[in-house]
Short mmCIF file of N, CA and C in Angstrom, two decimals:
data_model
loop_
_atom_site.label_atom_id
_atom_site.label_comp_id
_atom_site.label_asym_id
_atom_site.label_seq_id
_atom_site.Cartn_x
_atom_site.Cartn_y
_atom_site.Cartn_z
N MET A 1 -25.06 -19.58 1.74
CA MET A 1 -23.96 -20.17 1.27
C MET A 1 -24.41 -21.59 1.24
N ASP A 2 -23.75 -22.25 0.36
CA ASP A 2 -23.74 -23.41 -0.39
C ASP A 2 -22.41 -23.92 0.17
N TRP A 3 -22.09 -25.26 0.21
CA TRP A 3 -20.96 -26.00 0.31
C TRP A 3 -20.58 -27.01 -1.00
N GLU A 4 -19.19 -27.29 -1.02
CA GLU A 4 -18.69 -28.28 -1.91
C GLU A 4 -17.52 -28.66 -1.48
N VAL A 5 -17.46 -29.61 -1.09
CA VAL A 5 -15.97 -30.30 -1.04
C VAL A 5 -15.70 -30.88 -2.26
N GLU A 6 -14.09 -30.66 -1.91
CA GLU A 6 -13.43 -30.68 -3.49
C GLU A 6 -11.84 -31.32 -3.02
N LEU A 7 -11.43 -32.01 -3.85
CA LEU A 7 -9.82 -32.30 -3.76
C LEU A 7 -9.18 -31.23 -4.16
N VAL A 8 -8.20 -30.67 -3.90
CA VAL A 8 -7.60 -29.10 -4.45
C VAL A 8 -6.15 -30.07 -4.82
N VAL A 9 -6.07 -29.68 -5.98
CA VAL A 9 -4.58 -30.12 -6.55
C VAL A 9 -3.40 -28.97 -6.59
N VAL A 10 -2.44 -28.92 -6.14
CA VAL A 10 -1.47 -28.02 -5.95
C VAL A 10 -0.25 -28.31 -7.28
N ILE A 11 -0.30 -27.15 -7.93
CA ILE A 11 1.03 -27.76 -9.13
C ILE A 11 2.09 -27.48 -8.36
N GLY A 12 3.30 -28.52 -9.09
CA GLY A 12 4.61 -28.27 -8.29
C GLY A 12 5.70 -27.97 -9.58
N ARG A 13 5.34 -28.00 -10.45
CA ARG A 13 5.99 -27.95 -11.72
C ARG A 13 5.25 -27.34 -12.98
N ARG A 14 6.16 -26.48 -13.49
CA ARG A 14 5.58 -25.65 -14.73
C ARG A 14 5.05 -26.76 -15.63
N GLY A 15 3.94 -26.73 -16.46
CA GLY A 15 3.32 -27.53 -17.51
C GLY A 15 2.56 -26.78 -18.44
N GLU A 16 2.87 -26.82 -19.84
CA GLU A 16 2.06 -26.45 -20.86
C GLU A 16 1.91 -27.97 -21.71
N HIS A 17 0.61 -27.58 -22.28
CA HIS A 17 0.27 -28.92 -22.62
C HIS A 17 0.57 -30.34 -22.41
N VAL A 18 0.26 -30.63 -21.03
CA VAL A 18 0.49 -31.76 -20.26
C VAL A 18 -0.44 -32.67 -20.76
N SER A 19 0.40 -33.83 -21.04
CA SER A 19 -0.45 -35.01 -21.22
C SER A 19 -0.99 -35.84 -20.14
N GLU A 20 -2.25 -36.36 -20.43
CA GLU A 20 -2.97 -37.01 -19.20
C GLU A 20 -1.93 -38.06 -18.59
N GLY A 21 -0.99 -38.50 -19.50
CA GLY A 21 -0.11 -39.69 -18.61
C GLY A 21 1.10 -39.03 -18.13
N ALA A 22 1.10 -37.73 -18.25
CA ALA A 22 2.53 -36.78 -17.67
C ALA A 22 1.81 -36.15 -16.44
N ALA A 23 0.43 -36.10 -16.10
CA ALA A 23 -0.44 -34.93 -15.64
C ALA A 23 0.11 -34.90 -13.95
N TRP A 24 0.21 -36.32 -13.22
CA TRP A 24 0.34 -36.40 -11.70
C TRP A 24 1.86 -35.84 -11.77
N SER A 25 3.00 -35.83 -12.72
CA SER A 25 4.21 -35.44 -12.53
C SER A 25 4.47 -34.07 -12.09
N HIS A 26 3.04 -33.35 -12.53
CA HIS A 26 3.18 -32.01 -12.39
C HIS A 26 2.46 -31.29 -11.05
N VAL A 27 2.24 -31.92 -10.26
CA VAL A 27 1.73 -32.15 -9.10
C VAL A 27 2.41 -32.31 -7.66
N ALA A 28 2.54 -31.25 -7.06
CA ALA A 28 3.21 -31.15 -5.68
C ALA A 28 2.59 -31.98 -4.45
N GLY A 29 1.18 -31.72 -4.79
CA GLY A 29 0.42 -32.28 -3.84
C GLY A 29 -1.09 -32.16 -3.58
N VAL A 30 -1.91 -33.00 -2.89
CA VAL A 30 -3.23 -32.59 -2.75
C VAL A 30 -3.81 -31.91 -1.24
N MET A 31 -4.92 -31.08 -1.22
CA MET A 31 -5.60 -30.94 0.01
C MET A 31 -7.09 -31.17 0.17
N VAL A 32 -7.54 -30.96 1.08
CA VAL A 32 -8.92 -30.84 1.01
C VAL A 32 -9.45 -29.30 0.70
N GLY A 33 -10.44 -29.24 0.05
CA GLY A 33 -11.12 -28.28 -0.28
C GLY A 33 -12.56 -27.59 0.12
N GLN A 34 -13.02 -26.63 0.89
CA GLN A 34 -14.50 -26.24 0.75
C GLN A 34 -14.53 -25.33 -0.12
N ASP A 35 -15.18 -25.40 -1.32
CA ASP A 35 -15.24 -24.51 -2.08
C ASP A 35 -16.88 -24.12 -2.04
N LEU A 36 -16.88 -22.74 -1.38
CA LEU A 36 -18.35 -22.12 -0.69
C LEU A 36 -18.78 -21.33 -2.03
N SER A 37 -20.11 -21.03 -1.73
CA SER A 37 -20.77 -20.33 -2.77
C SER A 37 -22.03 -19.63 -2.21
N GLU A 38 -21.91 -18.40 -2.68
CA GLU A 38 -23.32 -17.43 -2.03
C GLU A 38 -23.76 -17.83 -3.69
N ARG A 39 -25.18 -18.50 -3.42
CA ARG A 39 -25.92 -18.93 -4.71
C ARG A 39 -26.83 -18.04 -5.45
N GLN A 40 -26.96 -17.18 -4.26
CA GLN A 40 -28.35 -15.88 -4.78
C GLN A 40 -27.41 -15.02 -5.67
N LEU A 41 -25.87 -14.67 -5.50
CA LEU A 41 -25.44 -13.73 -6.33
C LEU A 41 -24.87 -14.33 -7.43
N GLN A 42 -24.33 -15.46 -7.06
CA GLN A 42 -23.83 -16.63 -8.12
C GLN A 42 -24.75 -16.34 -9.55
N LEU A 43 -25.94 -17.16 -9.12
CA LEU A 43 -27.02 -17.28 -10.29
C LEU A 43 -27.62 -15.71 -10.55
N ALA A 44 -27.30 -14.80 -10.48
CA ALA A 44 -28.19 -13.52 -10.56
C ALA A 44 -27.61 -12.79 -11.83
N GLY A 45 -28.58 -12.07 -12.27
CA GLY A 45 -28.18 -11.27 -13.56
C GLY A 45 -28.87 -12.09 -15.05
N PRO A 46 -28.44 -11.44 -16.14
CA PRO A 46 -28.85 -12.51 -17.36
C PRO A 46 -28.12 -13.56 -17.72
N ALA A 47 -26.71 -13.40 -17.11
CA ALA A 47 -25.77 -14.91 -17.18
C ALA A 47 -25.40 -15.42 -15.76
N PRO A 48 -25.17 -16.30 -15.36
CA PRO A 48 -24.76 -16.66 -14.16
C PRO A 48 -23.65 -16.00 -13.84
N GLN A 49 -22.91 -15.59 -12.78
CA GLN A 49 -21.79 -14.91 -12.27
C GLN A 49 -21.13 -16.08 -11.29
N PHE A 50 -20.76 -17.32 -11.85
CA PHE A 50 -20.03 -18.52 -11.39
C PHE A 50 -19.32 -17.90 -10.29
N SER A 51 -18.03 -17.18 -10.71
CA SER A 51 -16.82 -16.88 -9.90
C SER A 51 -17.22 -16.02 -9.04
N LEU A 52 -17.82 -14.81 -9.32
CA LEU A 52 -18.27 -13.92 -8.20
C LEU A 52 -18.70 -14.55 -7.12
N GLY A 53 -19.81 -15.49 -7.08
CA GLY A 53 -20.65 -15.94 -5.93
C GLY A 53 -19.43 -16.66 -5.14
N LYS A 54 -18.30 -17.16 -5.85
CA LYS A 54 -17.09 -17.79 -5.04
C LYS A 54 -16.34 -16.90 -4.31
N SER A 55 -16.46 -15.53 -4.43
CA SER A 55 -15.02 -14.77 -4.49
C SER A 55 -14.94 -13.80 -2.89
N PHE A 56 -16.05 -13.92 -1.92
CA PHE A 56 -16.15 -13.32 -0.93
C PHE A 56 -14.98 -13.69 0.11
N PRO A 57 -14.74 -12.93 0.84
CA PRO A 57 -13.62 -13.27 1.91
C PRO A 57 -13.96 -14.50 2.81
N GLY A 58 -12.64 -15.12 2.93
CA GLY A 58 -12.88 -16.44 3.82
C GLY A 58 -13.38 -17.68 3.11
N PHE A 59 -13.81 -17.23 1.82
CA PHE A 59 -14.56 -18.59 0.74
C PHE A 59 -13.27 -19.18 0.30
N GLY A 60 -13.33 -20.65 0.15
CA GLY A 60 -12.51 -21.59 -0.64
C GLY A 60 -11.37 -22.02 0.31
N PRO A 61 -11.70 -22.31 1.48
CA PRO A 61 -10.74 -22.40 2.54
C PRO A 61 -10.19 -24.11 1.88
N ILE A 62 -8.80 -24.10 2.10
CA ILE A 62 -8.07 -24.89 1.83
C ILE A 62 -7.15 -25.71 2.96
N GLY A 63 -6.86 -26.92 3.05
CA GLY A 63 -5.84 -27.25 4.06
C GLY A 63 -6.11 -28.93 4.51
N PRO A 64 -6.07 -29.28 6.01
CA PRO A 64 -5.08 -28.90 6.39
C PRO A 64 -3.75 -28.93 6.50
N VAL A 65 -3.54 -29.90 5.50
CA VAL A 65 -2.14 -30.06 5.02
C VAL A 65 -2.00 -30.40 3.75
N LEU A 66 -0.67 -30.45 3.12
CA LEU A 66 -0.48 -30.80 1.71
C LEU A 66 0.27 -32.16 1.89
N VAL A 67 -0.40 -33.11 0.96
CA VAL A 67 -0.15 -34.52 0.92
C VAL A 67 0.51 -34.65 -0.59
N THR A 68 1.66 -35.25 -0.37
CA THR A 68 2.09 -35.74 -1.51
C THR A 68 1.81 -36.80 -2.41
N VAL A 69 1.42 -36.86 -3.55
CA VAL A 69 0.89 -37.85 -4.36
C VAL A 69 1.48 -39.43 -4.45
N ASP A 70 2.80 -39.32 -3.80
CA ASP A 70 3.29 -40.77 -3.66
C ASP A 70 2.87 -41.42 -2.16
N GLU A 71 1.90 -40.57 -1.54
CA GLU A 71 1.54 -41.06 -0.14
C GLU A 71 0.28 -41.39 -0.27
N LEU A 72 -0.44 -41.32 -1.25
CA LEU A 72 -1.83 -42.12 -1.50
C LEU A 72 -1.80 -43.41 -2.01
N ALA A 73 -2.50 -44.21 -1.97
CA ALA A 73 -2.70 -45.53 -2.55
C ALA A 73 -2.94 -45.41 -4.06
N ASP A 74 -3.78 -44.37 -4.33
CA ASP A 74 -4.57 -44.31 -5.69
C ASP A 74 -5.11 -43.18 -5.76
N PRO A 75 -4.26 -42.19 -6.27
CA PRO A 75 -4.74 -40.69 -6.22
C PRO A 75 -5.88 -40.29 -7.27
N ASP A 76 -6.28 -41.45 -7.77
CA ASP A 76 -7.34 -41.38 -8.84
C ASP A 76 -8.49 -41.78 -8.17
N ASP A 77 -8.35 -42.20 -6.96
CA ASP A 77 -9.97 -43.05 -6.76
C ASP A 77 -9.54 -42.85 -4.82
N LEU A 78 -10.13 -41.41 -4.57
CA LEU A 78 -10.33 -41.36 -2.98
C LEU A 78 -11.60 -40.78 -2.60
N ALA A 79 -12.12 -41.49 -1.54
CA ALA A 79 -13.34 -40.86 -1.20
C ALA A 79 -13.10 -39.83 -0.48
N LEU A 80 -14.08 -38.85 -0.49
CA LEU A 80 -14.52 -37.65 -0.28
C LEU A 80 -15.73 -37.32 0.35
N GLY A 81 -15.83 -36.29 1.02
CA GLY A 81 -17.18 -36.35 1.71
C GLY A 81 -17.28 -35.03 2.64
N CYS A 82 -18.27 -34.53 3.21
CA CYS A 82 -18.71 -33.51 4.03
C CYS A 82 -19.93 -33.94 4.87
N ARG A 83 -19.87 -32.93 5.80
CA ARG A 83 -21.25 -33.27 6.80
C ARG A 83 -21.12 -32.10 7.75
N LEU A 84 -22.10 -31.93 8.42
CA LEU A 84 -22.19 -31.01 9.65
C LEU A 84 -21.86 -31.41 10.51
N GLU A 85 -21.16 -30.90 11.67
CA GLU A 85 -20.48 -31.17 12.80
C GLU A 85 -21.62 -32.16 13.63
N ASP A 86 -22.95 -31.68 13.61
CA ASP A 86 -23.76 -32.39 14.50
C ASP A 86 -24.28 -33.62 13.74
N GLY A 87 -23.49 -33.91 12.73
CA GLY A 87 -23.47 -35.27 11.94
C GLY A 87 -24.33 -35.58 10.82
N ASP A 88 -25.04 -34.31 10.25
CA ASP A 88 -25.73 -34.60 9.12
C ASP A 88 -24.65 -34.82 7.98
N VAL A 89 -24.78 -35.79 7.14
CA VAL A 89 -23.93 -35.97 5.79
C VAL A 89 -24.33 -35.30 4.71
N LEU A 90 -23.81 -34.51 4.25
CA LEU A 90 -24.11 -33.52 3.07
C LEU A 90 -23.50 -34.13 1.92
N GLN A 91 -22.34 -34.57 1.53
CA GLN A 91 -21.98 -34.99 0.24
C GLN A 91 -21.18 -36.47 0.66
N SER A 92 -20.99 -37.35 -0.39
CA SER A 92 -20.12 -38.29 -0.09
C SER A 92 -20.07 -38.82 -1.44
N GLY A 93 -18.79 -39.10 -1.87
CA GLY A 93 -18.42 -39.73 -2.67
C GLY A 93 -17.04 -40.34 -3.51
N ARG A 94 -16.78 -40.50 -4.60
CA ARG A 94 -15.17 -40.91 -4.65
C ARG A 94 -14.90 -39.96 -5.89
N THR A 95 -13.29 -39.51 -5.84
CA THR A 95 -12.70 -38.97 -6.92
C THR A 95 -12.91 -39.78 -8.52
N ARG A 96 -12.96 -41.11 -8.31
CA ARG A 96 -12.90 -41.63 -9.57
C ARG A 96 -14.34 -41.58 -10.29
N ASP A 97 -15.26 -40.79 -9.54
CA ASP A 97 -16.32 -40.25 -10.20
C ASP A 97 -16.66 -38.99 -10.62
N LEU A 98 -15.59 -38.19 -10.70
CA LEU A 98 -15.46 -36.71 -11.12
C LEU A 98 -15.76 -36.53 -12.51
N ILE A 99 -16.76 -35.88 -13.07
CA ILE A 99 -16.57 -35.74 -14.67
C ILE A 99 -15.61 -35.38 -15.27
N PHE A 100 -14.43 -35.00 -14.74
CA PHE A 100 -13.20 -34.87 -15.25
C PHE A 100 -11.97 -35.30 -14.41
N PRO A 101 -11.67 -36.46 -14.68
CA PRO A 101 -10.64 -37.08 -13.65
C PRO A 101 -9.30 -35.78 -13.47
N VAL A 102 -8.50 -35.95 -12.61
CA VAL A 102 -7.36 -34.91 -12.26
C VAL A 102 -6.35 -34.77 -13.66
N PRO A 103 -5.97 -35.71 -14.01
CA PRO A 103 -5.16 -35.83 -15.14
C PRO A 103 -5.78 -35.30 -16.44
N GLU A 104 -7.17 -35.31 -16.55
CA GLU A 104 -7.61 -34.72 -17.60
C GLU A 104 -7.87 -33.07 -17.30
N LEU A 105 -8.12 -32.71 -16.29
CA LEU A 105 -8.07 -31.45 -16.18
C LEU A 105 -7.13 -30.70 -16.23
N ILE A 106 -5.89 -31.50 -15.63
CA ILE A 106 -4.65 -30.72 -15.88
C ILE A 106 -4.18 -30.74 -17.42
N ALA A 107 -4.61 -31.68 -18.27
CA ALA A 107 -4.29 -31.53 -19.65
C ALA A 107 -5.02 -30.60 -20.46
N ARG A 108 -6.49 -30.47 -19.87
CA ARG A 108 -7.16 -29.28 -20.29
C ARG A 108 -6.81 -27.80 -20.14
N LEU A 109 -6.40 -27.72 -18.87
CA LEU A 109 -5.86 -26.37 -18.58
C LEU A 109 -4.95 -26.20 -18.96
N SER A 110 -3.94 -27.32 -19.02
CA SER A 110 -2.50 -26.63 -19.36
C SER A 110 -2.24 -26.63 -20.94
N ALA A 111 -3.61 -26.85 -21.69
CA ALA A 111 -3.86 -26.85 -23.08
C ALA A 111 -4.08 -25.19 -23.42
N VAL A 112 -4.75 -24.61 -22.59
CA VAL A 112 -5.17 -23.00 -22.54
C VAL A 112 -4.19 -22.15 -21.92
N CYS A 113 -3.47 -22.44 -20.87
CA CYS A 113 -2.61 -21.61 -20.00
C CYS A 113 -1.48 -22.35 -19.28
N PRO A 114 -0.39 -21.78 -19.16
CA PRO A 114 0.39 -22.24 -18.42
C PRO A 114 0.38 -22.62 -16.89
N LEU A 115 0.50 -23.90 -16.40
CA LEU A 115 0.24 -24.09 -15.00
C LEU A 115 1.75 -23.66 -14.19
N LEU A 116 1.84 -23.41 -13.39
CA LEU A 116 2.68 -22.66 -12.63
C LEU A 116 2.60 -23.44 -11.31
N PRO A 117 3.91 -23.30 -10.74
CA PRO A 117 4.00 -23.87 -9.08
C PRO A 117 3.52 -23.13 -8.25
N GLY A 118 2.59 -23.78 -7.58
CA GLY A 118 1.76 -23.21 -6.44
C GLY A 118 0.11 -22.62 -6.75
N ASP A 119 0.08 -23.01 -8.52
CA ASP A 119 -1.56 -22.79 -8.80
C ASP A 119 -2.35 -23.91 -8.01
N LEU A 120 -3.36 -23.48 -7.88
CA LEU A 120 -4.64 -24.57 -7.08
C LEU A 120 -5.76 -25.01 -8.13
N ILE A 121 -6.23 -26.29 -8.16
CA ILE A 121 -7.43 -26.66 -9.12
C ILE A 121 -8.19 -27.13 -8.22
N PHE A 122 -9.55 -26.88 -8.28
CA PHE A 122 -10.17 -27.27 -7.25
C PHE A 122 -10.83 -28.52 -8.33
N THR A 123 -11.27 -29.39 -8.37
CA THR A 123 -11.32 -30.62 -9.09
C THR A 123 -12.73 -30.72 -9.34
N GLY A 124 -13.62 -30.58 -8.49
CA GLY A 124 -15.30 -30.65 -8.74
C GLY A 124 -15.72 -31.43 -7.45
N THR A 125 -17.13 -31.60 -7.12
CA THR A 125 -17.75 -31.94 -6.21
C THR A 125 -18.61 -33.44 -6.44
N PRO A 126 -18.74 -33.94 -5.56
CA PRO A 126 -20.32 -34.94 -5.50
C PRO A 126 -21.43 -34.40 -5.54
N ALA A 127 -22.60 -35.11 -5.85
CA ALA A 127 -23.73 -34.71 -5.57
C ALA A 127 -23.92 -34.56 -4.05
N GLY A 128 -24.83 -33.39 -4.14
CA GLY A 128 -25.50 -33.17 -2.64
C GLY A 128 -25.33 -32.02 -1.97
N VAL A 129 -24.89 -30.94 -2.75
CA VAL A 129 -24.98 -29.43 -2.58
C VAL A 129 -26.18 -29.08 -2.21
N GLY A 130 -26.43 -27.92 -1.41
CA GLY A 130 -27.38 -27.42 -0.77
C GLY A 130 -28.56 -26.87 -1.79
N GLY A 131 -27.76 -26.45 -2.80
CA GLY A 131 -28.52 -25.61 -3.41
C GLY A 131 -29.60 -26.61 -4.46
N GLY A 132 -29.09 -27.91 -4.81
CA GLY A 132 -29.78 -28.81 -5.53
C GLY A 132 -30.84 -30.04 -5.06
N ARG A 133 -30.68 -29.32 -3.49
CA ARG A 133 -31.86 -30.11 -2.89
C ARG A 133 -33.10 -29.93 -2.57
N LYS A 134 -33.87 -30.67 -2.41
CA LYS A 134 -35.67 -30.15 -2.31
C LYS A 134 -36.18 -30.63 -1.16
N PRO A 135 -36.35 -29.49 -0.52
CA PRO A 135 -35.87 -28.06 -0.45
C PRO A 135 -34.60 -28.06 -0.43
N PRO A 136 -34.30 -26.72 -0.62
CA PRO A 136 -32.82 -26.20 -1.02
C PRO A 136 -32.68 -26.06 0.56
N ARG A 137 -31.21 -26.25 0.87
CA ARG A 137 -30.70 -26.18 2.29
C ARG A 137 -29.17 -25.46 2.31
N PHE A 138 -28.88 -24.37 3.08
CA PHE A 138 -27.84 -23.72 2.90
C PHE A 138 -27.40 -23.84 4.61
N LEU A 139 -26.10 -23.21 4.38
CA LEU A 139 -25.26 -23.21 5.67
C LEU A 139 -25.63 -21.91 6.34
N ARG A 140 -25.56 -21.79 7.83
CA ARG A 140 -25.95 -20.71 8.79
C ARG A 140 -25.28 -20.39 9.59
N PRO A 141 -24.99 -19.15 10.15
CA PRO A 141 -24.21 -19.18 11.50
C PRO A 141 -24.38 -20.35 12.63
N GLY A 142 -22.93 -20.44 12.72
CA GLY A 142 -23.16 -21.66 13.83
C GLY A 142 -22.80 -22.99 13.37
N ASP A 143 -23.23 -23.15 12.13
CA ASP A 143 -23.23 -24.57 11.36
C ASP A 143 -21.42 -24.64 11.50
N VAL A 144 -20.94 -26.05 11.73
CA VAL A 144 -19.25 -26.29 11.42
C VAL A 144 -19.40 -27.30 10.25
N LEU A 145 -18.97 -26.87 9.18
CA LEU A 145 -18.69 -27.99 8.05
C LEU A 145 -17.48 -28.55 8.13
N VAL A 146 -17.83 -29.67 8.04
CA VAL A 146 -16.63 -30.85 8.41
C VAL A 146 -16.33 -31.28 6.59
N SER A 147 -15.16 -31.16 6.24
CA SER A 147 -14.89 -31.77 4.71
C SER A 147 -13.81 -32.95 4.96
N TRP A 148 -13.67 -33.89 4.21
CA TRP A 148 -12.51 -34.68 4.04
C TRP A 148 -12.05 -35.59 2.83
N VAL A 149 -10.89 -35.77 2.57
CA VAL A 149 -10.47 -36.20 1.56
C VAL A 149 -9.84 -37.76 2.01
N GLU A 150 -10.07 -38.93 1.68
CA GLU A 150 -9.32 -40.16 2.22
C GLU A 150 -7.84 -40.05 2.04
N GLY A 151 -6.82 -40.37 3.20
CA GLY A 151 -5.56 -40.31 2.93
C GLY A 151 -5.16 -38.83 3.10
N VAL A 152 -5.88 -37.76 3.05
CA VAL A 152 -5.86 -36.51 2.94
C VAL A 152 -5.89 -35.76 4.34
N GLY A 153 -7.03 -35.75 4.88
CA GLY A 153 -7.10 -34.91 6.13
C GLY A 153 -8.47 -34.40 6.09
N THR A 154 -9.04 -33.64 7.05
CA THR A 154 -10.24 -33.06 7.36
C THR A 154 -10.08 -31.80 7.52
N LEU A 155 -10.93 -31.25 7.22
CA LEU A 155 -11.16 -29.42 7.33
C LEU A 155 -12.14 -29.24 7.96
N ARG A 156 -12.02 -28.45 9.32
CA ARG A 156 -13.64 -28.12 9.80
C ARG A 156 -13.47 -26.49 9.84
N ASN A 157 -14.74 -25.90 9.59
CA ASN A 157 -14.80 -24.34 9.60
C ASN A 157 -16.46 -23.86 10.14
N ARG A 158 -16.21 -23.03 11.11
CA ARG A 158 -17.25 -22.73 11.95
C ARG A 158 -17.70 -21.35 11.25
N MET A 159 -19.23 -21.20 10.85
CA MET A 159 -19.96 -20.50 10.06
C MET A 159 -20.33 -19.14 10.80
N VAL A 160 -20.17 -18.05 10.73
CA VAL A 160 -20.31 -16.73 11.50
C VAL A 160 -21.21 -15.92 10.81
N ALA A 161 -21.69 -15.11 11.25
CA ALA A 161 -22.23 -14.22 10.53
C ALA A 161 -21.51 -12.84 10.08
N ALA A 162 -21.35 -12.34 8.88
CA ALA A 162 -20.67 -11.20 8.66
C ALA A 162 -21.18 -10.06 9.54
N PRO A 163 -20.30 -8.91 9.83
CA PRO A 163 -20.99 -7.76 10.55
C PRO A 163 -21.86 -7.15 9.40
N ALA A 164 -22.76 -6.63 10.19
CA ALA A 164 -23.98 -5.97 9.36
C ALA A 164 -23.71 -4.99 8.44
N ALA A 165 -22.55 -4.28 8.40
CA ALA A 165 -22.17 -3.26 7.43
C ALA A 165 -21.96 -4.00 6.21
N ALA A 166 -21.11 -5.07 5.89
CA ALA A 166 -20.66 -5.99 5.18
C ALA A 166 -21.82 -6.47 4.41
N ALA A 167 -22.81 -7.30 5.36
CA ALA A 167 -24.09 -7.98 4.72
C ALA A 167 -24.77 -6.59 3.89
N ASP A 168 -24.95 -5.59 4.94
CA ASP A 168 -25.91 -4.38 3.85
C ASP A 168 -25.28 -4.03 2.54
N GLN A 169 -23.92 -4.20 2.69
CA GLN A 169 -23.20 -3.31 1.51
C GLN A 169 -23.31 -4.56 0.03
N HIS A 170 -23.29 -5.83 0.35
CA HIS A 170 -23.17 -6.57 -0.76
C HIS A 170 -24.93 -7.47 -0.85
N SER A 171 -25.57 -6.70 -0.12
CA SER A 171 -27.37 -7.03 -0.33
C SER A 171 -27.03 -8.77 -0.33
N VAL A 172 -25.95 -9.30 0.48
CA VAL A 172 -26.07 -10.72 0.73
C VAL A 172 -25.49 -10.98 2.30
N GLN A 173 -26.08 -12.68 2.60
CA GLN A 173 -25.60 -12.53 4.12
C GLN A 173 -24.08 -13.41 3.48
N VAL A 174 -23.09 -12.71 4.17
CA VAL A 174 -21.55 -13.23 3.71
C VAL A 174 -21.03 -14.02 5.00
N LEU A 175 -20.99 -15.40 5.43
CA LEU A 175 -20.25 -15.81 6.28
C LEU A 175 -18.84 -15.96 6.52
N GLU A 176 -18.20 -15.79 7.43
CA GLU A 176 -16.62 -15.82 7.41
C GLU A 176 -16.26 -17.20 8.19
N LEU A 177 -15.21 -17.68 8.03
CA LEU A 177 -14.74 -19.05 8.39
C LEU A 177 -13.34 -18.61 9.37
N THR A 178 -13.28 -19.61 10.37
CA THR A 178 -12.48 -19.97 11.28
C THR A 178 -11.85 -21.10 10.97
N HIS A 179 -10.40 -21.16 10.59
CA HIS A 179 -9.92 -22.31 9.96
C HIS A 179 -9.48 -23.29 11.27
N THR A 180 -9.52 -24.38 11.31
CA THR A 180 -8.88 -25.03 12.58
C THR A 180 -8.45 -26.62 11.84
N THR A 181 -7.59 -27.01 12.08
CA THR A 181 -7.18 -28.36 11.96
C THR A 181 -6.97 -29.41 12.97
N HIS A 182 -7.47 -30.54 12.70
CA HIS A 182 -7.84 -31.75 13.36
C HIS A 182 -7.27 -32.96 12.59
#
């Protein structure tokens, strides 16, 4: 299982064809997200299964709180990162360096489908995911993934092995999460 720290945007007001200039006015707040991916399944088959590899129970934890945009000095430039609790830094970056800034994501998405209150947008991740490392590195049972976004908070989750029956059924090792806030 691989890690991706992300800023998660929570839509607060319905929007269709939202301009980049009006995008932040449609946001209720932001949270820390851990976009977890089972890379073997995600990259299997004739075409990659990007969504399926992110869909196991416990994947995609968010929190620990919702922070409104007005509480942030600059919502377009926040430090974010993740590390293992033992101290190894896995990712470190800034939201200003995302491929698509939050206002552009909102504009692009709302041009295709309405954004509704409560919708979540995982916004992208800095370099440093485990599958891109040489050699690759992945999360193991016992690891505690600590993810943070400046001004938003810190999310900690301990990885534990799935019951043997679940791992056999999916032919992958599924890890569950225990969510704690600090």
